[in-house]
mmCIF file of C-alpha atoms in Angstrom:
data_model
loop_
_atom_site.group_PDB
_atom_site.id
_atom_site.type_symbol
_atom_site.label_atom_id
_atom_site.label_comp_id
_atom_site.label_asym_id
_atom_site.label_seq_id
_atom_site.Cartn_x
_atom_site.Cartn_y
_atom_site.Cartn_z
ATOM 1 C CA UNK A 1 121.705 86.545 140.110
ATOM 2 C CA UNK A 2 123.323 89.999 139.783
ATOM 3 C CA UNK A 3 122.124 92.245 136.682
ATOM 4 C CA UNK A 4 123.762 91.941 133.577
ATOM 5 C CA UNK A 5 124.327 95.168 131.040
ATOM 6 C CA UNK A 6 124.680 94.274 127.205
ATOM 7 C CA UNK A 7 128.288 94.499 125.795
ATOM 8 C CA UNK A 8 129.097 96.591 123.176
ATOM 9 C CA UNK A 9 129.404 94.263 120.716
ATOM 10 C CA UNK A 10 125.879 93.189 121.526
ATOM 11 C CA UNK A 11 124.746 96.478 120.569
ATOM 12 C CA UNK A 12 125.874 96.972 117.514
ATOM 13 C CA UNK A 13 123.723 97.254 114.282
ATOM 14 C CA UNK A 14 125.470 94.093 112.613
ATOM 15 C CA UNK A 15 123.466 94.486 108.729
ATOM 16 C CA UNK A 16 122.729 97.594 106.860
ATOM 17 C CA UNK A 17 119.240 98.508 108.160
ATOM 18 C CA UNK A 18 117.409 100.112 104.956
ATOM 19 C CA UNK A 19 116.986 103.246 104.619
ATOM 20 C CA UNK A 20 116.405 105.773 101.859
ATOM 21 C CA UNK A 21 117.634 109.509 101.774
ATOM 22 C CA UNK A 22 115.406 112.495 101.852
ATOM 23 C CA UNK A 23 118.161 115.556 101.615
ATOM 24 C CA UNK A 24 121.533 116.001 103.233
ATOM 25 C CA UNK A 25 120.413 114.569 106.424
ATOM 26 C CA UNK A 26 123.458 111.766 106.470
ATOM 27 C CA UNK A 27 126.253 114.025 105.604
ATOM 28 C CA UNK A 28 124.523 116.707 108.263
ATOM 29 C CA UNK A 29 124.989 113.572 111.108
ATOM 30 C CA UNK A 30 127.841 112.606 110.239
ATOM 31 C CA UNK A 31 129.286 116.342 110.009
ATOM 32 C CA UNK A 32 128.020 116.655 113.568
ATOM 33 C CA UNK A 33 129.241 113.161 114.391
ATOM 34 C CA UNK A 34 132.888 114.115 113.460
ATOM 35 C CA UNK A 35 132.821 117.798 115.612
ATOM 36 C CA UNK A 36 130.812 116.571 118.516
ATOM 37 C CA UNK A 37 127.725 117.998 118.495
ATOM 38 C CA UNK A 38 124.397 116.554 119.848
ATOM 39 C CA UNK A 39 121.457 115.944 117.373
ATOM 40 C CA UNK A 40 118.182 116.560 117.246
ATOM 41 C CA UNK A 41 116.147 114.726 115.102
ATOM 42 C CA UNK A 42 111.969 116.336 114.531
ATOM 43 C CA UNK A 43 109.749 115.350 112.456
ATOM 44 C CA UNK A 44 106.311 113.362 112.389
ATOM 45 C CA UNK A 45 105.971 110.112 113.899
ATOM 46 C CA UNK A 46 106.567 107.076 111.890
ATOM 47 C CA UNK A 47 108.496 109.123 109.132
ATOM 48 C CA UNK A 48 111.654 107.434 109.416
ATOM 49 C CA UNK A 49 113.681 108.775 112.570
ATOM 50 C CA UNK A 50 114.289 105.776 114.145
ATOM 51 C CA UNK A 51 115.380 103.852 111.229
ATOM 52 C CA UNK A 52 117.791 106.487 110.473
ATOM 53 C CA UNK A 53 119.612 106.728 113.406
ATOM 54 C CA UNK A 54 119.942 102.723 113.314
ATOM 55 C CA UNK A 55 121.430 103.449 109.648
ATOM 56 C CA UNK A 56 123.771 105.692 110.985
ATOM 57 C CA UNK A 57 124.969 103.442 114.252
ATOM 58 C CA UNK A 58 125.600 101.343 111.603
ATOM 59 C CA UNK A 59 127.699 103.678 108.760
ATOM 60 C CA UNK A 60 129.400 104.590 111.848
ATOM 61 C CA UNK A 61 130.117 101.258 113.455
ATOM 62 C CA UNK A 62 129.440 101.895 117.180
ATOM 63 C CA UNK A 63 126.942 100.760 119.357
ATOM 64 C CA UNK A 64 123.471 101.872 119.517
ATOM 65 C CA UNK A 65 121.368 102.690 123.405
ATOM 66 C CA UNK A 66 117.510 103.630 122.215
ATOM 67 C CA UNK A 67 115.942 105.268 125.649
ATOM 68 C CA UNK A 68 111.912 105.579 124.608
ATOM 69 C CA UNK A 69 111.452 108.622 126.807
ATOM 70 C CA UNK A 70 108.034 108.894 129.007
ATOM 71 C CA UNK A 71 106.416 111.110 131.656
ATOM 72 C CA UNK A 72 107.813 108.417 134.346
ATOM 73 C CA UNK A 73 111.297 108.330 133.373
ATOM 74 C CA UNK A 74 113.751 109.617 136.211
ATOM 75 C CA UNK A 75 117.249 110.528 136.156
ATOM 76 C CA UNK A 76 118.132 107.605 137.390
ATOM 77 C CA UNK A 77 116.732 105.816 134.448
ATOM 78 C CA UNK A 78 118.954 107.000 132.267
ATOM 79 C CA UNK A 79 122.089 107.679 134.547
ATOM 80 C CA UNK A 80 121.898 104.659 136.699
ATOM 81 C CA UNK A 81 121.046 103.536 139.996
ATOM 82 C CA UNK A 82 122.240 100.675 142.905
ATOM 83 C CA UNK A 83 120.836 97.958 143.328
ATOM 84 C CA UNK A 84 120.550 94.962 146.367
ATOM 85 C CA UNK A 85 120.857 91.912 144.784
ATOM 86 C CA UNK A 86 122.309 88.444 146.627
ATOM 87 C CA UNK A 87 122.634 90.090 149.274
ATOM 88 C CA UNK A 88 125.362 93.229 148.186
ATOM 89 C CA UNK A 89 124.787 96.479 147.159
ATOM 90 C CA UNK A 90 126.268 96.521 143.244
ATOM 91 C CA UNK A 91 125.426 99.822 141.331
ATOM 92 C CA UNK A 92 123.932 99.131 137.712
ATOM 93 C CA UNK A 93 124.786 102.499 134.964
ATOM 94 C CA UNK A 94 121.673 103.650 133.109
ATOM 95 C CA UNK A 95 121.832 103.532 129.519
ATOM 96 C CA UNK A 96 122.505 106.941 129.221
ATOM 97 C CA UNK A 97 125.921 106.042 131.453
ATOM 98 C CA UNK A 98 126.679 102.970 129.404
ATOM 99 C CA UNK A 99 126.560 104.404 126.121
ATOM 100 C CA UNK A 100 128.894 107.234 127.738
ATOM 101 C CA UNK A 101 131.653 104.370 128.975
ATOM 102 C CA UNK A 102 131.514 102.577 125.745
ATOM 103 C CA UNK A 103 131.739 105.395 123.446
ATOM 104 C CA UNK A 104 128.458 104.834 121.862
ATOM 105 C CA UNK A 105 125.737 106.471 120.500
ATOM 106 C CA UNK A 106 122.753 107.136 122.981
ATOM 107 C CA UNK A 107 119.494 107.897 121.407
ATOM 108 C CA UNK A 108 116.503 109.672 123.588
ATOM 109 C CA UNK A 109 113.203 109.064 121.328
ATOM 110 C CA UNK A 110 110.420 111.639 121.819
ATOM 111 C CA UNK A 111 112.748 113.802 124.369
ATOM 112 C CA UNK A 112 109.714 115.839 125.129
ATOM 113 C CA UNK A 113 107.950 113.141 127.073
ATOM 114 C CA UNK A 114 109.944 112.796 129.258
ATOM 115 C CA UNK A 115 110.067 115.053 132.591
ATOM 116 C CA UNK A 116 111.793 118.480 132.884
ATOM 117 C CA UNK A 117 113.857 117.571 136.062
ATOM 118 C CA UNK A 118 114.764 114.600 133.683
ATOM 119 C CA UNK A 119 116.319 116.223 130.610
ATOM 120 C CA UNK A 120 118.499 118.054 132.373
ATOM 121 C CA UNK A 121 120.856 115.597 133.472
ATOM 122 C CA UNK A 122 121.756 115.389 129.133
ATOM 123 C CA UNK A 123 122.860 119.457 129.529
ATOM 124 C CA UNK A 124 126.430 118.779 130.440
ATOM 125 C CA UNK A 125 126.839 116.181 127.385
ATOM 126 C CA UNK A 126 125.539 118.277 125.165
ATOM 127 C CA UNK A 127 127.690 120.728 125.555
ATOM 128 C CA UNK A 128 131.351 121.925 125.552
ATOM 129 C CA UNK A 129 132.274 119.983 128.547
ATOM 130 C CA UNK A 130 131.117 116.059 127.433
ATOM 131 C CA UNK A 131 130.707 115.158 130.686
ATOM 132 C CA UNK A 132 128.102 113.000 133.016
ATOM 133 C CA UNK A 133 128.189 113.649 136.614
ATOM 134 C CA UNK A 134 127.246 110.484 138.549
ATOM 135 C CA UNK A 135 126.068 112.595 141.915
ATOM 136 C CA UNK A 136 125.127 109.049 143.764
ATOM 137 C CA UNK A 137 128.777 107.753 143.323
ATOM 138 C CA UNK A 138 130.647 111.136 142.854
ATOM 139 C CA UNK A 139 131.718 110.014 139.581
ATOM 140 C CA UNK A 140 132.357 112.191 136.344
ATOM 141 C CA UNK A 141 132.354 110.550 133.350
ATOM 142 C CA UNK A 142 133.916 111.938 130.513
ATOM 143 C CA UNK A 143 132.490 111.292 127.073
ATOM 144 C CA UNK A 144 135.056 109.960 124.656
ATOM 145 C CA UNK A 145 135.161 111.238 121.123
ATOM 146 C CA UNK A 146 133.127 108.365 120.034
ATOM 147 C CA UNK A 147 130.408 109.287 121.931
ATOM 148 C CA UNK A 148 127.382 111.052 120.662
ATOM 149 C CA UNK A 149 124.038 111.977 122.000
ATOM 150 C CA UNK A 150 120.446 112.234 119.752
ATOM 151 C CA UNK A 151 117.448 113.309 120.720
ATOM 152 C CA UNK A 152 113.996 113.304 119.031
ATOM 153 C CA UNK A 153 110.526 115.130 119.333
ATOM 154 C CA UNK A 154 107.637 116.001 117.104
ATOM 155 C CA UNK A 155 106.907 119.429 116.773
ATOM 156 C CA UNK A 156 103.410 118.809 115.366
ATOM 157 C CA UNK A 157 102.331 117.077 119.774
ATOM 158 C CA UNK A 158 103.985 120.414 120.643
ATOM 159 C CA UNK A 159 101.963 121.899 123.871
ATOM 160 C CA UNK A 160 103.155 124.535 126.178
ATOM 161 C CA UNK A 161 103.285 121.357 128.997
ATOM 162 C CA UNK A 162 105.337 119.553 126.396
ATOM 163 C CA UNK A 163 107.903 121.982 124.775
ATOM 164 C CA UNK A 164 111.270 121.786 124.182
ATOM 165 C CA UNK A 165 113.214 124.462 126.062
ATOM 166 C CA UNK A 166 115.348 126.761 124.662
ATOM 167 C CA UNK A 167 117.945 125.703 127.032
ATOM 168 C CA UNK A 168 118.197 122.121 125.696
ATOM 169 C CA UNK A 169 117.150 122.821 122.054
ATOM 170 C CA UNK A 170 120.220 125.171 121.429
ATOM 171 C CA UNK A 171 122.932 122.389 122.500
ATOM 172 C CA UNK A 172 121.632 120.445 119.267
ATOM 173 C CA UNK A 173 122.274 121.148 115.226
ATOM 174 C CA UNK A 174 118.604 120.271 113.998
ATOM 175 C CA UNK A 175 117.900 117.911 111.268
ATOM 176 C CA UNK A 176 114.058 118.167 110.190
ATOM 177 C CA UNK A 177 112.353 114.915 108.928
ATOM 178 C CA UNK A 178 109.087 114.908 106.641
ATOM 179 C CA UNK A 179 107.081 112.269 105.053
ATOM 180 C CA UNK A 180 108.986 111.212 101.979
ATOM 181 C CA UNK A 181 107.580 112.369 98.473
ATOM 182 C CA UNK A 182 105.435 110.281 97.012
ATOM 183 C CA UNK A 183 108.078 108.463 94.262
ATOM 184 C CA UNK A 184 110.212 108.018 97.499
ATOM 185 C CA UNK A 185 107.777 106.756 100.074
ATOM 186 C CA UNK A 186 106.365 104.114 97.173
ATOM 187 C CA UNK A 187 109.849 103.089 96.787
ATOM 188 C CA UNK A 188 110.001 102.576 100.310
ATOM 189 C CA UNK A 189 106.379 100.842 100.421
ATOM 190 C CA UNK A 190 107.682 98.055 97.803
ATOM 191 C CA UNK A 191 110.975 97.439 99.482
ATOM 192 C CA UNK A 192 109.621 96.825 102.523
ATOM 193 C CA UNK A 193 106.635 95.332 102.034
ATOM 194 C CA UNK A 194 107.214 93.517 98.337
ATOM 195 C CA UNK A 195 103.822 94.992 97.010
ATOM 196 C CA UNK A 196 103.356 95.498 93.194
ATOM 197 C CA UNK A 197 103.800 99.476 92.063
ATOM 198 C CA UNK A 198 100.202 99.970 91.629
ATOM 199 C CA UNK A 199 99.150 98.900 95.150
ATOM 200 C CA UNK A 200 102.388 100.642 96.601
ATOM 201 C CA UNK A 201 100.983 103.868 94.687
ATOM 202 C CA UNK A 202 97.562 104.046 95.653
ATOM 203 C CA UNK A 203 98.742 103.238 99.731
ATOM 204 C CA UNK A 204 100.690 106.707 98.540
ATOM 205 C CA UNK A 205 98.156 108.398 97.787
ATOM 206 C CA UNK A 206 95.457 107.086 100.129
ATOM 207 C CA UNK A 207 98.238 108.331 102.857
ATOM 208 C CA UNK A 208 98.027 111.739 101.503
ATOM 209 C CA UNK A 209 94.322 112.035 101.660
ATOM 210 C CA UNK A 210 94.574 111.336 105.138
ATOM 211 C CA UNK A 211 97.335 113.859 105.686
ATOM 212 C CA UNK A 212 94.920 116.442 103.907
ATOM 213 C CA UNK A 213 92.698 115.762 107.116
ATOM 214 C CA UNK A 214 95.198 117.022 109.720
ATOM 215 C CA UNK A 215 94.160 120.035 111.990
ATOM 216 C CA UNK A 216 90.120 118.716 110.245
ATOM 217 C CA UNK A 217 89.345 115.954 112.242
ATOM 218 C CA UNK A 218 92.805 114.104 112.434
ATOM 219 C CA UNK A 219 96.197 115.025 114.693
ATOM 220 C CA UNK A 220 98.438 113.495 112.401
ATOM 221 C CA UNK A 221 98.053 112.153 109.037
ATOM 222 C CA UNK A 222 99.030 108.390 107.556
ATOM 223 C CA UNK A 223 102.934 107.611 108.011
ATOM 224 C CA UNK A 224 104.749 105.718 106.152
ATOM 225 C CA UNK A 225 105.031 103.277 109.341
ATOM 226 C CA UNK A 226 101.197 102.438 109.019
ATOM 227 C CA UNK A 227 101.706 102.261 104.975
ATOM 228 C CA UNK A 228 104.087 99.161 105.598
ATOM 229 C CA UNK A 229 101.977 98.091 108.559
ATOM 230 C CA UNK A 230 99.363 98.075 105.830
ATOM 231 C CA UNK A 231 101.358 96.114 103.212
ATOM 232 C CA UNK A 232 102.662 93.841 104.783
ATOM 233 C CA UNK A 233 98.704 92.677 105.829
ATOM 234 C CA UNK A 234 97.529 92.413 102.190
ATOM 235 C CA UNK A 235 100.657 90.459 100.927
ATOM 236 C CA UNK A 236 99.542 87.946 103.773
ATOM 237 C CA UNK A 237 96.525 87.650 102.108
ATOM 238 C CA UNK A 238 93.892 90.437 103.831
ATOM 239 C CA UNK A 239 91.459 92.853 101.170
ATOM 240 C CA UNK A 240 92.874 95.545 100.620
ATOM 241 C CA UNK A 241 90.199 97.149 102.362
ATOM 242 C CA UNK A 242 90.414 96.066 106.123
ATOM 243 C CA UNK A 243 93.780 95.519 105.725
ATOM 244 C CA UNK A 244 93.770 100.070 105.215
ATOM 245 C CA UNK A 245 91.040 99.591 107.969
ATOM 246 C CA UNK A 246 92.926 97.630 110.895
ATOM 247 C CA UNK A 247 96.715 99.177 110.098
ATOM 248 C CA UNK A 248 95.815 103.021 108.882
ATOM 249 C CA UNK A 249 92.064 104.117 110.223
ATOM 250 C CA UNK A 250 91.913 102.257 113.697
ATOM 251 C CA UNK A 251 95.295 103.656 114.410
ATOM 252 C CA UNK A 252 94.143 107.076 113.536
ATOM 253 C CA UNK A 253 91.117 107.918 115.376
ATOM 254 C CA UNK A 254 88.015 106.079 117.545
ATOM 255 C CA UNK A 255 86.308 108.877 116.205
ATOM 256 C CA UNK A 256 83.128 106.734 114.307
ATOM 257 C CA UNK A 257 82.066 109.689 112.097
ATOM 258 C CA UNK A 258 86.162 110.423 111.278
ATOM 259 C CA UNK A 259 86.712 106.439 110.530
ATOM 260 C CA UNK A 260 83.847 106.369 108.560
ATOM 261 C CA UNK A 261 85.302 109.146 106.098
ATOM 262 C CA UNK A 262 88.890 107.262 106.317
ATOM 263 C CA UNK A 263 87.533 104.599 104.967
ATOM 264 C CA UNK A 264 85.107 105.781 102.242
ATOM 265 C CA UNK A 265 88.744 107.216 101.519
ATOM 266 C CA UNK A 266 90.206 103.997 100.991
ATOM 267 C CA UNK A 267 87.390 102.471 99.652
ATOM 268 C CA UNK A 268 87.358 104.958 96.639
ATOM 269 C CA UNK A 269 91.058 103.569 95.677
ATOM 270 C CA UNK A 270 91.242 100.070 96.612
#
C-alpha cells in the first residue's frame, strides 16, 4: 500500500475555532500574510499560540501543516524523503514541502527544539527568494503567494543550547503572546469550559498565584491551557480541589514541598 499525503481540502480548518483577541495580533498576521513575511509567534506555553494560528488558517481559508518540532527531527522530516514501498522507490514530500505545493500555511511549533542543522532548511522560505530546494531530487520549489511559514518558541525555556539565532529570528516580524488579563482569560475559562463566573474567576486568580511563583520554585506559571484542563474536570463532576490538583499542580512540578504550597493555594479559594 503506497503512502498517502492529506489533500488540501482535508486540511482545512472547516468551523471558526474560538479565539479571543489580546492586541493587534490578527491585523499584524494578516499584514504579514498579505506582504509575505514569515511569523514568529513567542510567548508562554499554553497561552493561546496554537489556537491562533488555527483561527487564522481559518480567516484566511487555506490549509493548515502543524510540524511539533523536537531534538530528533531531520531535514528530511520536514522536506521529505523516498520511500520503498511494493516493491518501487516513490518519494513522499515532508510537510514542510506539501504545505509549499499547496500554497498553505506551514506551522513549526516550538522551532527551538528542534536541531540547528534542521532549521536551516526554512532560511530560503523565509526570505526574499520563497524557495525550497529539494537537494535529494534536485527540485526547487517555489512558494506561491499563498504560502506562508510560522514559527513558534518560548522565550521564558530560552538556554544558550536552545536559542534562536539571529540568523533565523530576523527573517520573521514578531508577534509576542502573554497570558490574557484576567477579565479576558475568565471569558475564555467560561466559553470553553461552561463554568459559572465565580468558579471561572477564582481558576483566574488561583492561576495568578501560581504565576507569582515563577523563577521561586516554579518554571512557568498556570496557563490558561491547564485552567480549561481544570474546568472542564469539575463540570464533569470532580471537587474543585483535585480537579486544581490533577490538571494545574501535577502538571507543574513533582516537587512534594512545591505541590504542597500549590495546593494550600487552591485550597484557600476553592
Amino acid at each position: 500500500m503506497k503512502p498517502r499525503a492529506l489533500k488540501s481540502d482535508e486540511l482545512l480548518v472547516r468551523s471558526e475555532p474560538y479565539y479571543e483577541p489580546q492586541r493587534q495580533e490578527i491585523a499584524l498576521f494578516e499584514a504579514a500574510y498579505r506582504n509575505q513575511i514569515p511569523i514568529l509567534l513567542k510567548g508562554p506555553t499554553g497561552c493561546g499560540k496554537t489556537r491562533f494560528m488555527e483561527h487564522m488558517a481559518w480567516r484566511l481559508k487555506r490549509p493548515l501543516i502543524t510540524v511539533s518540532c523536537h531534538d530528533d527531527l531531520t531535514a528530511s522530516d520536514l522536506v521529505g524523503r523516498f520511500l520503498i514501498t511494493a516493491g518501487e522507490t516513490v518519494w513522499l514530500d515532508g510537510p514542510l514541502a506539501r504545505a509549499v505545493r499547496m500554497g498553505g500555511i506551514c506551522y513549526l511549533d516550538e522551532i527551538v527544539e528542534a536541531r540547528k542543522d534542521t532549521t536551516v532548511v526554512i532560511h530560503p522560505l523565509a526570505d526574499d527568494r520563497r524557495t525550497l530546494p529539494i537537494e535529494k531530487t534536485g527540485e526547487v520549489l517555489s512558494a506561491p503567494a499563498e504560502f506562508s511559514l510560522t514559527i513558534s518558541y518560548n522565550p521564558g525555556y530560552q538556554s544558550v543550547l536552545k536559542d534562536l539565532k539571529q540568523s533565523t529570528r530576523q527573517r520573521f516580524v514578531a508577534i509576542e503572546f502573554d497570558y490574557p488579563n484576567p477579565e479576558l482569560e475568565k471569558k475564555i475559562v467560561m466559553h470553553e469550559t461552561k463554568l459559572d463566573a465565580d468558579t471561572a474567576a477564582k481558576l483566574v486568580k488561583f492561576a495568578g498565584m501560581t504565576r507569582n511563583l515563577k523563577g521561586n520554585g516554579l518554571e512557568e506559571g498556570a496557563s490558561t491551557r491547564l485552567l480549561i484542563h481544570a474546568g472542564k474536570l469539575m463540570g464533569s463532576g470532580i471537587p474543585p480541589g483535585e480537579a486544581c490538583r490533577g490538571a494545574i499542580a501535577e502538571a507543574l512540578t513533582d516537587e512534594p514541598e512545591m505541590l504542597a504550597a500549590i495546593n494550600e493555594l487552591s485550597a484557600s479559594l476553592f
